Coordinates of C-alpha atoms in Angstrom, one line a residue:
Chain J
Q111 CA 10.9 82.0 -90.7
S112 CA 11.8 84.7 -88.2
V113 CA 11.3 88.4 -89.0
L114 CA 14.9 88.9 -87.6
T115 CA 17.6 86.8 -89.1
Q116 CA 20.5 85.4 -87.1
P117 CA 23.2 82.9 -88.0
P118 CA 22.3 79.5 -86.6
S119 CA 25.7 79.0 -85.0
V120 CA 29.0 80.7 -84.3
S121 CA 32.1 79.5 -82.5
G122 CA 35.3 80.7 -81.0
A123 CA 38.2 79.7 -78.8
P124 CA 38.5 80.9 -75.2
G125 CA 39.8 84.4 -75.1
Q126 CA 38.7 85.3 -78.6
R127 CA 36.1 87.8 -79.8
V128 CA 32.9 86.7 -81.6
T129 CA 30.0 88.7 -83.0
I130 CA 26.4 87.6 -83.7
S131 CA 24.4 89.5 -86.3
C132 CA 20.7 90.2 -86.3
T133 CA 19.3 91.4 -89.6
G134 CA 15.9 93.0 -89.9
S135 CA 14.2 95.3 -92.3
S136 CA 12.7 98.8 -92.7
S137 CA 9.7 97.8 -90.6
N138 CA 11.7 96.9 -87.5
I139 CA 15.4 97.6 -86.8
G140 CA 15.6 99.9 -89.9
A141 CA 12.6 101.9 -88.5
G142 CA 14.7 102.9 -85.6
L143 CA 13.1 100.4 -83.2
D144 CA 15.3 99.2 -80.4
V145 CA 17.0 95.8 -80.2
H146 CA 17.5 93.8 -77.1
W147 CA 19.6 90.7 -76.7
Y148 CA 19.1 87.6 -74.5
Q149 CA 21.3 84.7 -73.4
Q150 CA 19.7 81.4 -72.8
L151 CA 21.9 78.8 -71.0
P152 CA 20.9 75.2 -71.4
G153 CA 17.8 74.3 -69.3
T154 CA 17.3 77.9 -68.0
A155 CA 15.2 80.9 -68.8
P156 CA 16.5 83.6 -71.1
K157 CA 18.4 86.4 -69.4
L158 CA 18.5 90.0 -70.6
L159 CA 22.0 90.8 -71.8
I160 CA 21.6 94.1 -73.7
Y161 CA 18.7 96.5 -73.9
G162 CA 18.1 99.6 -76.0
N163 CA 20.7 98.5 -78.6
D164 CA 23.8 99.0 -76.5
Y165 CA 23.0 99.2 -72.8
R166 CA 24.0 96.5 -70.3
P167 CA 21.8 95.8 -67.3
S168 CA 23.6 95.8 -64.0
G169 CA 25.5 92.6 -63.4
V170 CA 26.2 91.9 -67.1
P171 CA 30.0 91.9 -67.7
D172 CA 31.4 94.5 -70.0
R173 CA 32.7 91.7 -72.2
F174 CA 29.2 91.9 -73.8
S175 CA 28.3 94.8 -76.0
G176 CA 25.7 95.7 -78.6
S177 CA 25.5 97.9 -81.6
K178 CA 23.0 98.8 -84.3
F179 CA 23.4 100.2 -87.8
G180 CA 20.8 100.5 -90.5
T181 CA 18.6 97.4 -90.6
S182 CA 21.0 95.3 -88.5
A183 CA 22.3 94.9 -85.0
S184 CA 25.2 93.0 -83.5
L185 CA 26.2 91.4 -80.2
A186 CA 29.9 91.2 -79.5
I187 CA 31.5 89.0 -76.9
T188 CA 35.2 89.6 -76.1
G189 CA 37.4 87.4 -73.9
L190 CA 35.3 84.3 -74.7
Q191 CA 34.8 82.0 -71.7
A192 CA 33.4 78.4 -71.5
E193 CA 30.4 79.7 -69.6
D194 CA 29.4 81.8 -72.5
E195 CA 28.3 78.7 -74.4
A196 CA 24.6 79.3 -74.9
D197 CA 21.8 80.3 -77.3
Y198 CA 21.6 84.1 -78.0
Y199 CA 18.5 85.9 -79.3
C200 CA 17.9 89.4 -80.6
Q201 CA 14.4 90.9 -80.1
S202 CA 12.8 94.0 -81.5
Y203 CA 9.4 95.3 -82.5
D204 CA 7.7 95.5 -85.9
S205 CA 5.9 98.7 -87.0
S206 CA 3.9 96.8 -89.5
L207 CA 2.5 94.7 -86.7
S208 CA 1.9 97.5 -84.2
G209 CA 2.9 96.5 -80.7
S210 CA 4.3 93.1 -81.8
R211 CA 7.5 91.8 -80.3
V212 CA 9.7 89.8 -82.6
F213 CA 12.6 87.5 -81.9
G214 CA 15.4 86.4 -84.1
G215 CA 15.8 82.7 -84.8
G216 CA 18.6 82.3 -82.2
T217 CA 22.3 81.6 -82.5
K218 CA 24.1 78.8 -80.8
L219 CA 27.5 79.9 -79.5
T220 CA 30.0 77.1 -79.1
V221 CA 33.2 77.7 -77.2
L222 CA 35.9 75.5 -78.7
Chain G
Q1370 CA 13.4 91.6 -56.5
V1371 CA 10.7 90.7 -59.0
K1372 CA 10.0 87.0 -59.4
L1373 CA 7.7 85.2 -61.8
Q1374 CA 6.4 81.6 -61.5
E1375 CA 4.4 79.7 -64.1
S1376 CA 1.9 77.0 -63.2
G1377 CA -0.5 74.8 -65.0
P1378 CA -0.9 71.3 -66.5
G1379 CA 2.1 69.7 -68.2
L1380 CA 0.0 67.6 -70.5
V1381 CA -2.9 68.7 -72.7
K1382 CA -4.9 66.7 -75.2
P1383 CA -5.1 67.7 -78.9
S1384 CA -8.0 70.1 -79.7
Q1385 CA -8.2 71.1 -76.0
T1386 CA -7.3 74.5 -74.4
L1387 CA -3.9 75.0 -72.8
S1388 CA -4.2 77.1 -69.6
L1389 CA -1.2 78.6 -67.7
T1390 CA -0.9 81.2 -64.9
C1391 CA 2.0 83.4 -64.0
T1392 CA 2.2 84.6 -60.4
V1393 CA 4.2 87.8 -59.8
S1394 CA 6.0 88.6 -56.6
G1395 CA 8.1 91.5 -55.7
A1396 CA 6.1 93.9 -57.8
S1397 CA 2.5 94.9 -58.2
I1398 CA 0.9 94.2 -61.6
S1399 CA -1.2 97.3 -60.9
G1400 CA 1.9 99.4 -60.7
G1401 CA 1.9 99.8 -64.4
D1402 CA 5.7 99.5 -64.7
Y1403 CA 5.6 96.4 -66.9
Y1404 CA 4.1 94.8 -69.9
W1405 CA 3.5 91.1 -69.0
S1406 CA 4.3 88.6 -71.8
W1407 CA 4.1 85.0 -72.6
I1408 CA 6.8 83.4 -74.7
R1409 CA 7.4 79.8 -75.8
R1410 CA 10.2 77.7 -77.1
P1411 CA 9.3 74.5 -79.0
P1412 CA 11.7 71.6 -79.0
G1413 CA 14.6 72.3 -81.3
K1414 CA 13.4 75.8 -82.2
G1415 CA 13.8 79.3 -81.0
L1416 CA 11.8 81.7 -78.9
E1417 CA 8.4 82.8 -80.1
W1418 CA 6.5 85.7 -78.5
I1419 CA 2.9 84.9 -77.9
G1420 CA 1.4 88.1 -76.6
Y1421 CA 1.3 90.6 -73.7
I1422 CA -1.1 92.2 -71.3
Y1423 CA -0.9 95.5 -69.4
Y1424 CA -2.4 96.0 -66.0
S1425 CA -5.3 97.9 -67.6
G1426 CA -6.2 94.8 -69.5
S1427 CA -5.1 96.0 -72.9
T1428 CA -3.5 93.1 -74.9
Y1429 CA -1.6 92.5 -78.0
Y1430 CA -1.1 89.1 -79.6
N1431 CA 1.3 87.5 -82.1
P1432 CA -0.8 87.7 -85.3
S1433 CA 0.1 84.1 -86.1
L1434 CA -1.5 82.9 -82.8
R1435 CA -4.1 85.7 -82.3
S1436 CA -7.2 83.6 -83.2
R1437 CA -6.4 81.0 -80.5
T1438 CA -4.9 83.2 -77.8
T1439 CA -6.4 84.9 -74.8
I1440 CA -4.3 86.6 -72.1
S1441 CA -6.0 87.9 -69.0
V1442 CA -4.9 89.6 -65.7
D1443 CA -6.1 89.3 -62.1
T1444 CA -4.7 92.3 -60.3
S1445 CA -6.2 91.1 -57.0
R1446 CA -4.1 87.9 -57.1
N1447 CA -1.2 89.6 -58.8
E1448 CA -1.2 87.1 -61.7
F1449 CA -1.8 86.9 -65.4
S1450 CA -2.9 83.9 -67.4
L1451 CA -2.6 82.4 -70.9
K1452 CA -5.3 80.4 -72.7
L1453 CA -4.4 78.8 -76.1
S1454 CA -7.3 77.0 -77.7
S1455 CA -7.4 74.1 -80.2
V1456 CA -3.9 72.9 -79.4
T1457 CA -1.9 70.5 -81.6
A1458 CA 1.4 68.8 -81.2
A1459 CA 3.0 72.0 -82.7
D1460 CA 2.1 73.8 -79.5
T1461 CA 4.3 71.5 -77.4
A1462 CA 6.9 73.8 -75.9
V1463 CA 8.5 75.3 -72.8
Y1464 CA 6.3 78.3 -71.9
F1465 CA 7.8 81.3 -70.2
C1466 CA 6.2 84.3 -68.6
A1467 CA 8.2 87.5 -68.6
G1468 CA 8.0 91.1 -67.6
E1469 CA 9.1 94.0 -69.9
M1470 CA 9.8 97.2 -68.0
Y1471 CA 8.3 100.1 -69.9
D1472 CA 8.4 103.9 -69.1
Y1473 CA 5.3 105.5 -70.6
K1474 CA 6.5 109.0 -70.0
I1475 CA 9.4 108.6 -72.4
Q1476 CA 8.0 105.7 -74.4
Y1477 CA 11.0 103.5 -73.7
S1478 CA 11.3 99.8 -73.1
Y1479 CA 14.1 98.3 -71.0
G1480 CA 13.6 94.8 -72.5
M1481 CA 12.2 91.7 -70.9
D1482 CA 14.3 91.8 -67.7
V1483 CA 12.3 89.4 -65.5
W1484 CA 11.5 85.8 -66.5
G1485 CA 9.8 82.8 -64.9
Q1486 CA 11.7 79.5 -64.9
G1487 CA 9.5 78.1 -67.7
T1488 CA 7.1 75.2 -67.7
T1489 CA 7.0 72.3 -70.2
V1490 CA 3.7 71.7 -71.9
T1491 CA 3.2 68.6 -74.0
V1492 CA 0.3 68.2 -76.3
S1493 CA -0.5 64.5 -76.7
S1494 CA -3.4 62.1 -76.4

């Protein structure tokens, strides 16, 4: 059981917009701790997609965006493309486990 | 450009100790710009953070693995290592090393922006 809860799967057609939620608690996201998002394509290492809740590293398309409100965070992907089919993970920190990094359980995105 | 490369045995017997090393290139571990982490992904499951080390040697481990985990750093070789003791089949996973850029002046993390390609470790007799 992950500290951060994500839906196991989401899907969308090419060109559509999808969102992936990441629900935490008052000891992590709700405590004001930042959320980062990673994309893991099959057979590859995770790649940082969003850091600090809503910042994109250079090279990440602006089709990807992040947001945070209360004890939850979201990743939005617009203009869905076949190459976006991957596993997506949120990551934060837990103040009850000082210094501990925590990941969500991961969400499999299927492009229909 | 910072690059990470994991190395170590791909097969470990139950009850033995898993040992992996991550070699860093393109950045100096002694520079203090990164926390260096180990993360794993068991088959059919999600990512699990194992622990991190800073160049000074300070460490923090996932509480669920703390009793079996040791992460160390060798700044002269620019590498850091993972030891996980008393392994079982549940420790079978792809193991990744990663670097998390952290600015101490403003207490800000830029996320884990550099990753190794991952190495598969199977625990089996």
